[in-house]
Amino acid sequence: MTDPVLPPIGMLAELTHRCPLQCAYCSNPVELLKANREMDTAAWIALFEQAADLGVLQVHLSGGEPTLRTDLNELVASLARRGVYTNLITAGIGIAEGRIEALADAGLDHIQLSFQGAVAATTEKIGHARGAHEKKLETARRVRAAGLPLTINAPIHRHNMEEVPDFIELALSLGAERLEIANVQYAGWALLNRKALMPEREAVERQVQIVGEAQERLRGIMAIDFVTPDYFAVYPKPCMGGWARDAFMVAPDGTVLPCHAAATIKSLHFERFGDWNLSRIWHESSAFNAFRGTDWMREPCRSCDRQEIDWGGCRCQAMAIAGDAAATDPACIKSPLHERMAALIGEAIETATSDAFVYRRIGKEVETSV
Ligand code: SF4
Ligand code: SF4
């Protein structure tokens, strides 16, 4: 049965692809947009107004590094005026003194600060930037001094997985309310670097145990969210809570997508804000309607009792592994391609090199560093 199209609740706004770091696990597209392709202040504010009219309750301001937008205060204030909850997702590098206080004054509700490693050497190696760790620690202190709630975000892969206990101590020492330990999702630059990033199953299992024990021990002190890797799972996750179901993302140039990796599905056409208004995109875009609800599903999803739990999993992963975005997510044990996915991962781990990365760059030849 066709589901009614409900209003979206959340929006991820990728304000820019510019970033002072060059993380090898970055989920931004490999073809990054330069600054001259970014929407201007007026266009972003018009988009936020329409998002609020449509029902959006929370906006995650991301990038790239969103604090590189000099108009960030104005953008935050425009959302605060409409009562929309704002979360700033930042790498915490090069933020001028007084900027965080100014953002809090503009109405910012929350800051999520990423750490590439729990120690300086790892942060510098993964992010490819000297002195990055100290700057992040200083940003965390300023966030707390400004009275804003703080989440520490720790993207995990084979090069920092053993630092999970240190990430927990780091987040506690910084006074974070929440720690998100998220196994890297293999999209964008992370997909390009998967051979160097994918952990072994035993390491993932150790990490699951450590996080589970910490969640118990720190109950009521600090919340720990744990995003497990779905390539070792039995069933997939409900990617974005279901395709075009309650959230969407906007690229720096105003292209509106159901998720950040959706552009890898080349058969879909994505509208740009300005060419169409946001309500029309949400309700009528062929890309948004392509995998909405359950009508598009084939077997084994079509007759599966989990179809409204995981919504068939991730369309981009189906595209990447099965070569067909409408296939059952190969992460699912019921997928005829589940074995192929395991083989692909096995090959990646077998041939993994210890620290050879293709670092994320805008408008330059990518380089491999060993
Ligand atoms: S993952 Fe790293 S490179 Fe990508 S936007 Fe975040 S801080 Fe920048
Ligand atoms: S068959 Fe489809 S709906 Fe059922 S668990 Fe697998 S991915 Fe989910």
CSV table of C-alpha atoms and ligand atoms in Angstrom, one decimal:
chain,number,residue,atom,x,y,z
A,1,MET,CA,0.0,0.0,0.0
A,2,THR,CA,1.3,3.5,-0.8
A,3,ASP,CA,2.3,5.4,2.3
A,4,PRO,CA,1.1,9.0,2.7
A,5,VAL,CA,4.0,11.5,2.3
A,6,LEU,CA,4.5,12.8,5.8
A,7,PRO,CA,6.3,16.1,6.5
A,8,PRO,CA,10.1,15.9,7.0
A,9,ILE,CA,11.4,16.3,10.6
A,10,GLY,CA,15.1,16.8,10.0
A,11,MET,CA,17.4,18.3,7.5
A,12,LEU,CA,21.2,18.1,7.0
A,13,ALA,CA,22.5,21.3,5.5
A,14,GLU,CA,26.0,20.9,4.0
A,15,LEU,CA,26.8,24.6,3.9
A,16,THR,CA,30.2,24.1,2.2
A,17,HIS,CA,32.6,21.4,1.1
A,18,ARG,CA,35.6,23.5,2.2
A,19,CYS,CA,37.4,22.1,5.3
A,20,PRO,CA,40.8,22.6,6.9
A,21,LEU,CA,41.1,18.9,7.4
A,22,GLN,CA,41.5,16.2,4.7
A,23,CYS,CA,40.0,13.1,6.5
A,24,ALA,CA,40.4,9.9,4.5
A,25,TYR,CA,37.1,8.7,5.9
A,26,CYS,CA,35.1,11.8,4.8
A,27,SER,CA,31.6,10.9,3.5
A,28,ASN,CA,31.5,14.0,1.3
A,29,PRO,CA,31.4,13.2,-2.5
A,30,VAL,CA,34.8,12.6,-4.2
A,31,GLU,CA,33.8,15.4,-6.6
A,32,LEU,CA,33.8,18.3,-4.1
A,33,LEU,CA,32.2,21.7,-4.9
A,34,LYS,CA,34.3,24.8,-4.8
A,35,ALA,CA,33.3,27.9,-2.9
A,36,ASN,CA,31.9,29.6,-6.0
A,37,ARG,CA,29.2,26.8,-6.3
A,38,GLU,CA,27.8,27.5,-2.8
A,39,MET,CA,24.4,29.0,-2.3
A,40,ASP,CA,24.6,32.6,-0.9
A,41,THR,CA,23.1,33.8,2.4
A,42,ALA,CA,19.7,34.8,1.0
A,43,ALA,CA,19.2,31.5,-0.7
A,44,TRP,CA,20.0,29.5,2.4
A,45,ILE,CA,17.7,31.6,4.5
A,46,ALA,CA,14.9,31.2,1.9
A,47,LEU,CA,15.5,27.4,2.0
A,48,PHE,CA,15.4,27.4,5.9
A,49,GLU,CA,12.1,29.4,5.8
A,50,GLN,CA,10.5,26.9,3.5
A,51,ALA,CA,11.9,24.0,5.5
A,52,ALA,CA,10.2,25.4,8.7
A,53,ASP,CA,7.0,25.9,6.7
A,54,LEU,CA,7.2,22.3,5.6
A,55,GLY,CA,7.5,21.0,9.2
A,56,VAL,CA,11.2,20.6,9.7
A,57,LEU,CA,12.0,20.7,13.5
A,58,GLN,CA,15.8,20.3,13.5
A,59,VAL,CA,18.6,21.3,11.2
A,60,HIS,CA,22.1,19.9,11.3
A,61,LEU,CA,24.5,22.5,10.0
A,62,SER,CA,27.4,20.6,8.5
A,63,GLY,CA,29.9,20.6,5.6
A,64,GLY,CA,32.9,20.4,5.0
A,65,GLU,CA,33.5,22.8,7.9
A,66,PRO,CA,30.4,25.0,8.4
A,67,THR,CA,32.3,27.6,10.4
A,68,LEU,CA,34.1,28.6,7.2
A,69,ARG,CA,30.8,30.3,6.2
A,70,THR,CA,31.2,33.9,7.4
A,71,ASP,CA,27.4,34.2,7.4
A,72,LEU,CA,26.9,31.3,9.9
A,73,ASN,CA,25.5,33.6,12.6
A,74,GLU,CA,22.9,34.9,10.2
A,75,LEU,CA,21.9,31.4,9.1
A,76,VAL,CA,21.6,30.2,12.7
A,77,ALA,CA,19.5,33.3,13.7
A,78,SER,CA,17.1,32.7,10.8
A,79,LEU,CA,16.4,29.2,12.1
A,80,ALA,CA,16.2,30.3,15.7
A,81,ARG,CA,13.6,32.9,14.8
A,82,ARG,CA,11.4,30.0,13.4
A,83,GLY,CA,12.0,27.9,16.5
A,84,VAL,CA,14.0,25.3,14.6
A,85,TYR,CA,16.5,23.3,16.7
A,86,THR,CA,20.0,23.8,15.4
A,87,ASN,CA,23.0,21.5,15.7
A,88,LEU,CA,26.4,22.6,14.5
A,89,ILE,CA,28.6,19.7,13.3
A,90,THR,CA,32.2,21.0,13.3
A,91,ALA,CA,35.8,19.8,13.2
A,92,GLY,CA,36.6,22.6,15.7
A,93,ILE,CA,39.7,24.0,13.8
A,94,GLY,CA,40.4,27.7,13.4
A,95,ILE,CA,37.4,29.0,15.2
A,96,ALA,CA,38.1,32.6,16.2
A,97,GLU,CA,37.8,33.6,19.8
A,98,GLY,CA,34.3,34.8,20.6
A,99,ARG,CA,32.8,33.0,17.6
A,100,ILE,CA,31.1,30.2,19.7
A,101,GLU,CA,29.7,32.7,22.1
A,102,ALA,CA,28.3,34.7,19.2
A,103,LEU,CA,26.7,31.6,17.7
A,104,ALA,CA,25.1,30.8,21.1
A,105,ASP,CA,23.8,34.4,21.2
A,106,ALA,CA,22.4,33.9,17.7
A,107,GLY,CA,20.4,31.0,19.0
A,108,LEU,CA,22.5,27.9,18.3
A,109,ASP,CA,21.2,24.9,20.4
A,110,HIS,CA,24.0,22.3,20.3
A,111,ILE,CA,27.5,21.6,19.0
A,112,GLN,CA,28.8,18.2,17.8
A,113,LEU,CA,32.6,18.2,17.7
A,114,SER,CA,34.5,15.5,15.8
A,115,PHE,CA,37.8,14.0,16.9
A,116,GLN,CA,39.7,11.9,14.3
A,117,GLY,CA,41.7,10.3,17.1
A,118,ALA,CA,41.7,10.2,20.9
A,119,VAL,CA,45.3,11.3,20.9
A,120,ALA,CA,47.1,14.0,19.0
A,121,ALA,CA,49.2,11.7,16.7
A,122,THR,CA,46.1,9.9,15.4
A,123,THR,CA,44.0,13.1,14.9
A,124,GLU,CA,46.9,14.6,12.9
A,125,LYS,CA,47.5,11.4,10.8
A,126,ILE,CA,43.8,10.9,9.9
A,127,GLY,CA,42.9,14.5,9.4
A,128,HIS,CA,46.3,15.3,7.7
A,129,ALA,CA,46.7,18.5,9.8
A,130,ARG,CA,49.4,19.4,12.3
A,131,GLY,CA,48.2,20.8,15.7
A,132,ALA,CA,44.6,19.8,15.0
A,133,HIS,CA,44.1,18.0,18.3
A,134,GLU,CA,45.0,20.9,20.5
A,135,LYS,CA,42.7,23.2,18.6
A,136,LYS,CA,39.8,20.7,19.0
A,137,LEU,CA,40.5,20.5,22.8
A,138,GLU,CA,40.4,24.3,23.0
A,139,THR,CA,37.1,24.4,21.0
A,140,ALA,CA,35.6,21.9,23.4
A,141,ARG,CA,36.5,24.1,26.3
A,142,ARG,CA,35.0,27.1,24.7
A,143,VAL,CA,31.8,25.2,23.9
A,144,ARG,CA,31.4,24.3,27.6
A,145,ALA,CA,32.3,27.9,28.6
A,146,ALA,CA,29.6,29.2,26.3
A,147,GLY,CA,27.1,26.9,28.1
A,148,LEU,CA,26.2,24.9,25.0
A,149,PRO,CA,25.5,21.2,25.1
A,150,LEU,CA,28.4,19.2,23.6
A,151,THR,CA,28.5,15.9,21.7
A,152,ILE,CA,31.9,14.4,20.9
A,153,ASN,CA,31.8,12.5,17.6
A,154,ALA,CA,34.3,9.7,17.1
A,155,PRO,CA,34.3,8.1,13.6
A,156,ILE,CA,35.9,4.7,14.0
A,157,HIS,CA,37.9,2.5,11.6
A,158,ARG,CA,40.9,0.2,11.7
A,159,HIS,CA,43.4,3.1,12.5
A,160,ASN,CA,41.7,4.3,15.7
A,161,MET,CA,39.5,1.4,16.8
A,162,GLU,CA,41.9,0.5,19.6
A,163,GLU,CA,41.4,4.1,21.0
A,164,VAL,CA,37.7,3.5,21.9
A,165,PRO,CA,38.5,3.4,25.7
A,166,ASP,CA,40.5,6.7,25.2
A,167,PHE,CA,37.7,8.3,23.3
A,168,ILE,CA,35.4,7.5,26.2
A,169,GLU,CA,37.8,9.1,28.7
A,170,LEU,CA,38.4,12.1,26.4
A,171,ALA,CA,34.6,12.8,26.1
A,172,LEU,CA,34.2,12.5,29.9
A,173,SER,CA,37.2,14.9,30.6
A,174,LEU,CA,35.7,17.4,28.2
A,175,GLY,CA,32.4,17.4,30.0
A,176,ALA,CA,30.4,16.1,27.0
A,177,GLU,CA,26.8,15.2,27.5
A,178,ARG,CA,27.0,12.7,24.7
A,179,LEU,CA,29.6,10.6,22.8
A,180,GLU,CA,28.8,9.2,19.4
A,181,ILE,CA,31.1,6.3,18.4
A,182,ALA,CA,30.2,5.7,14.8
A,183,ASN,CA,31.8,3.1,12.6
A,184,VAL,CA,32.6,4.7,9.3
A,185,GLN,CA,30.0,4.4,6.6
A,186,TYR,CA,31.6,3.5,3.3
A,187,ALA,CA,30.6,6.4,1.0
A,188,GLY,CA,32.5,9.2,-0.7
A,189,TRP,CA,36.2,9.3,0.3
A,190,ALA,CA,35.7,6.5,2.8
A,191,LEU,CA,34.6,4.2,0.0
A,192,LEU,CA,37.7,5.2,-1.9
A,193,ASN,CA,39.9,4.4,1.1
A,194,ARG,CA,38.0,1.3,2.3
A,195,LYS,CA,41.0,-1.0,1.9
A,196,ALA,CA,42.9,1.1,4.4
A,197,LEU,CA,40.0,1.7,6.8
A,198,MET,CA,38.0,-1.4,7.2
A,199,PRO,CA,38.6,-3.2,10.5
A,200,GLU,CA,38.7,-6.9,11.1
A,201,ARG,CA,35.7,-8.6,12.7
A,202,GLU,CA,37.6,-9.5,15.9
A,203,ALA,CA,38.4,-5.8,16.5
A,204,VAL,CA,34.7,-4.8,15.9
A,205,GLU,CA,33.6,-7.5,18.4
A,206,ARG,CA,36.0,-6.2,21.1
A,207,GLN,CA,34.8,-2.7,20.5
A,208,VAL,CA,31.1,-3.8,20.8
A,209,GLN,CA,31.9,-5.3,24.2
A,210,ILE,CA,33.9,-2.2,25.4
A,211,VAL,CA,31.2,0.2,24.4
A,212,GLY,CA,28.4,-2.0,26.0
A,213,GLU,CA,30.3,-2.0,29.3
A,214,ALA,CA,30.9,1.8,29.2
A,215,GLN,CA,27.2,2.4,28.4
A,216,GLU,CA,26.2,0.6,31.6
A,217,ARG,CA,28.9,2.1,33.7
A,218,LEU,CA,28.2,5.7,32.6
A,219,ARG,CA,24.4,5.5,32.6
A,220,GLY,CA,23.1,8.9,33.9
A,221,ILE,CA,26.6,10.5,33.5
A,222,MET,CA,27.2,10.5,29.7
A,223,ALA,CA,25.1,9.0,26.9
A,224,ILE,CA,27.0,6.9,24.4
A,225,ASP,CA,25.5,6.3,21.0
A,226,PHE,CA,27.0,3.5,19.1
A,227,VAL,CA,26.7,3.1,15.3
A,228,THR,CA,27.7,-0.4,14.5
A,229,PRO,CA,29.1,-1.4,11.1
A,230,ASP,CA,26.4,-3.0,9.0
A,231,TYR,CA,28.8,-5.0,6.9
A,232,PHE,CA,29.1,-7.6,9.7
A,233,ALA,CA,25.4,-7.4,10.6
A,234,VAL,CA,22.6,-9.8,9.9
A,235,TYR,CA,20.0,-7.1,9.0
A,236,PRO,CA,20.6,-3.7,7.6
A,237,LYS,CA,19.9,-0.4,9.4
A,238,PRO,CA,16.9,1.8,8.4
A,239,CYS,CA,19.1,4.2,6.4
A,240,MET,CA,18.0,7.8,7.1
A,241,GLY,CA,15.0,6.2,8.8
A,242,GLY,CA,13.7,5.2,5.4
A,243,TRP,CA,14.3,6.8,2.0
A,244,ALA,CA,12.6,10.3,1.9
A,245,ARG,CA,10.6,9.4,5.0
A,246,ASP,CA,11.4,12.0,7.6
A,247,ALA,CA,14.7,13.7,6.6
A,248,PHE,CA,16.7,15.0,3.7
A,249,MET,CA,20.0,16.7,3.0
A,250,VAL,CA,21.0,19.7,0.9
A,251,ALA,CA,24.4,20.0,-0.8
A,252,PRO,CA,26.3,23.3,-0.9
A,253,ASP,CA,24.9,24.2,-4.3
A,254,GLY,CA,21.3,23.7,-3.2
A,255,THR,CA,20.8,20.2,-4.7
A,256,VAL,CA,18.3,18.4,-2.4
A,257,LEU,CA,18.9,14.7,-1.8
A,258,PRO,CA,17.3,11.9,0.3
A,259,CYS,CA,20.7,11.1,1.8
A,260,HIS,CA,24.3,12.3,1.5
A,261,ALA,CA,25.4,9.4,-0.8
A,262,ALA,CA,22.3,9.4,-3.1
A,263,ALA,CA,24.1,11.1,-5.9
A,264,THR,CA,26.0,7.8,-6.4
A,265,ILE,CA,22.8,6.5,-8.0
A,266,LYS,CA,23.3,7.9,-11.4
A,267,SER,CA,19.9,6.9,-12.7
A,268,LEU,CA,18.2,9.4,-10.4
A,269,HIS,CA,17.8,13.1,-11.1
A,270,PHE,CA,18.0,15.5,-8.2
A,271,GLU,CA,16.3,18.9,-8.2
A,272,ARG,CA,18.0,22.1,-7.0
A,273,PHE,CA,16.4,24.5,-4.6
A,274,GLY,CA,15.6,27.6,-6.6
A,275,ASP,CA,14.6,25.6,-9.7
A,276,TRP,CA,11.9,24.0,-7.6
A,277,ASN,CA,10.6,25.0,-4.2
A,278,LEU,CA,11.3,22.7,-1.2
A,279,SER,CA,7.7,21.5,-0.8
A,280,ARG,CA,7.5,20.5,-4.5
A,281,ILE,CA,10.9,18.7,-4.2
A,282,TRP,CA,9.8,16.8,-1.1
A,283,HIS,CA,6.4,15.7,-2.5
A,284,GLU,CA,7.0,15.4,-6.3
A,285,SER,CA,10.7,14.8,-7.0
A,286,SER,CA,11.1,11.5,-8.9
A,287,ALA,CA,14.2,10.8,-6.9
A,288,PHE,CA,12.4,11.2,-3.6
A,289,ASN,CA,9.5,9.0,-4.8
A,290,ALA,CA,11.7,6.3,-6.3
A,291,PHE,CA,12.2,4.3,-3.1
A,292,ARG,CA,9.6,5.9,-0.7
A,293,GLY,CA,7.5,3.5,1.3
A,294,THR,CA,7.4,-0.2,0.4
A,295,ASP,CA,5.8,-0.3,-3.1
A,296,TRP,CA,9.2,-0.3,-4.9
A,297,MET,CA,10.4,-3.4,-3.0
A,298,ARG,CA,11.0,-6.8,-4.7
A,299,GLU,CA,11.5,-10.1,-3.0
A,300,PRO,CA,12.7,-10.9,-0.5
A,301,CYS,CA,11.8,-7.5,1.0
A,302,ARG,CA,8.3,-7.5,-0.5
A,303,SER,CA,7.1,-10.3,1.7
A,304,CYS,CA,9.4,-9.6,4.7
A,305,ASP,CA,8.0,-8.7,8.1
A,306,ARG,CA,10.9,-6.3,8.7
A,307,GLN,CA,10.0,-4.1,5.7
A,308,GLU,CA,8.7,-1.2,7.9
A,309,ILE,CA,11.6,-1.7,10.4
A,310,ASP,CA,14.6,-1.2,8.1
A,311,TRP,CA,12.8,0.0,4.9
A,312,GLY,CA,15.0,-2.4,2.8
A,313,GLY,CA,18.2,-0.9,4.2
A,314,CYS,CA,20.5,1.4,2.2
A,315,ARG,CA,19.8,2.1,-1.5
A,316,CYS,CA,23.3,3.5,-2.0
A,317,GLN,CA,24.9,0.3,-0.6
A,318,ALA,CA,22.6,-1.7,-2.9
A,319,MET,CA,23.9,0.4,-5.8
A,320,ALA,CA,27.6,0.1,-4.7
A,321,ILE,CA,27.6,-3.7,-4.1
A,322,ALA,CA,24.7,-5.0,-6.3
A,323,GLY,CA,24.9,-2.4,-9.0
A,324,ASP,CA,21.1,-2.0,-8.6
A,325,ALA,CA,19.7,0.6,-6.3
A,326,ALA,CA,16.4,-1.3,-6.1
A,327,ALA,CA,18.0,-4.5,-4.9
A,328,THR,CA,17.7,-5.7,-1.3
A,329,ASP,CA,20.6,-4.2,0.7
A,330,PRO,CA,23.4,-6.8,0.5
A,331,ALA,CA,24.0,-6.2,4.2
A,332,CYS,CA,20.8,-8.3,4.8
A,333,ILE,CA,21.3,-12.0,5.3
A,334,LYS,CA,18.2,-12.6,3.0
A,335,SER,CA,19.9,-10.9,0.1
A,336,PRO,CA,21.2,-13.3,-2.6
A,337,LEU,CA,24.2,-11.0,-2.7
A,338,HIS,CA,25.0,-11.1,1.1
A,339,GLU,CA,27.8,-13.6,0.3
A,340,ARG,CA,29.3,-11.3,-2.4
A,341,MET,CA,29.3,-8.4,0.1
A,342,ALA,CA,31.2,-10.6,2.6
A,343,ALA,CA,33.7,-11.5,-0.1
A,344,LEU,CA,34.2,-7.9,-1.1
A,345,ILE,CA,34.9,-7.0,2.6
A,346,GLY,CA,37.2,-10.1,2.9
A,347,GLU,CA,39.2,-9.0,-0.1
A,348,ALA,CA,39.4,-5.4,1.3
A,349,ILE,CA,40.7,-6.6,4.7
A,350,GLU,CA,43.1,-9.2,3.1
A,351,THR,CA,44.7,-6.5,0.9
A,352,ALA,CA,44.5,-3.7,3.5
A,353,THR,CA,47.6,-1.6,3.8
A,354,SER,CA,48.3,-0.1,7.2
A,355,ASP,CA,48.2,3.6,6.6
A,356,ALA,CA,48.1,4.4,2.9
A,357,PHE,CA,45.3,7.0,2.4
A,358,VAL,CA,43.9,9.0,-0.4
A,359,TYR,CA,43.4,12.3,1.4
A,360,ARG,CA,40.3,14.4,0.7
A,361,ARG,CA,41.1,17.4,-1.5
A,362,ILE,CA,39.1,20.1,-3.3
A,363,GLY,CA,40.1,20.8,-6.9
A,364,LYS,CA,43.5,19.1,-6.7
A,365,GLU,CA,44.9,15.8,-7.8
A,366,VAL,CA,44.4,13.4,-4.9
A,367,GLU,CA,47.5,12.1,-3.3
A,368,THR,CA,48.4,9.0,-1.5
A,369,SER,CA,50.4,9.3,1.7
A,370,VAL,CA,52.2,6.4,3.4
B,1,SF4,S1,35.2,14.3,7.8
B,1,SF4,FE1,37.1,15.5,8.1
B,1,SF4,S2,37.5,16.3,6.0
B,1,SF4,FE2,35.3,15.6,6.0
B,1,SF4,S3,34.2,17.4,6.5
B,1,SF4,FE3,34.6,16.3,8.5
B,1,SF4,S4,36.5,17.2,9.3
B,1,SF4,FE4,36.3,17.8,7.1
B,2,SF4,S1,14.6,-8.7,3.3
B,2,SF4,FE1,14.5,-6.5,3.0
B,2,SF4,S2,13.0,-5.8,4.5
B,2,SF4,FE2,13.6,-7.9,5.1
B,2,SF4,S3,15.3,-7.7,6.6
B,2,SF4,FE3,16.2,-7.9,4.6
B,2,SF4,S4,16.5,-5.7,3.8
B,2,SF4,FE4,15.0,-5.7,5.5
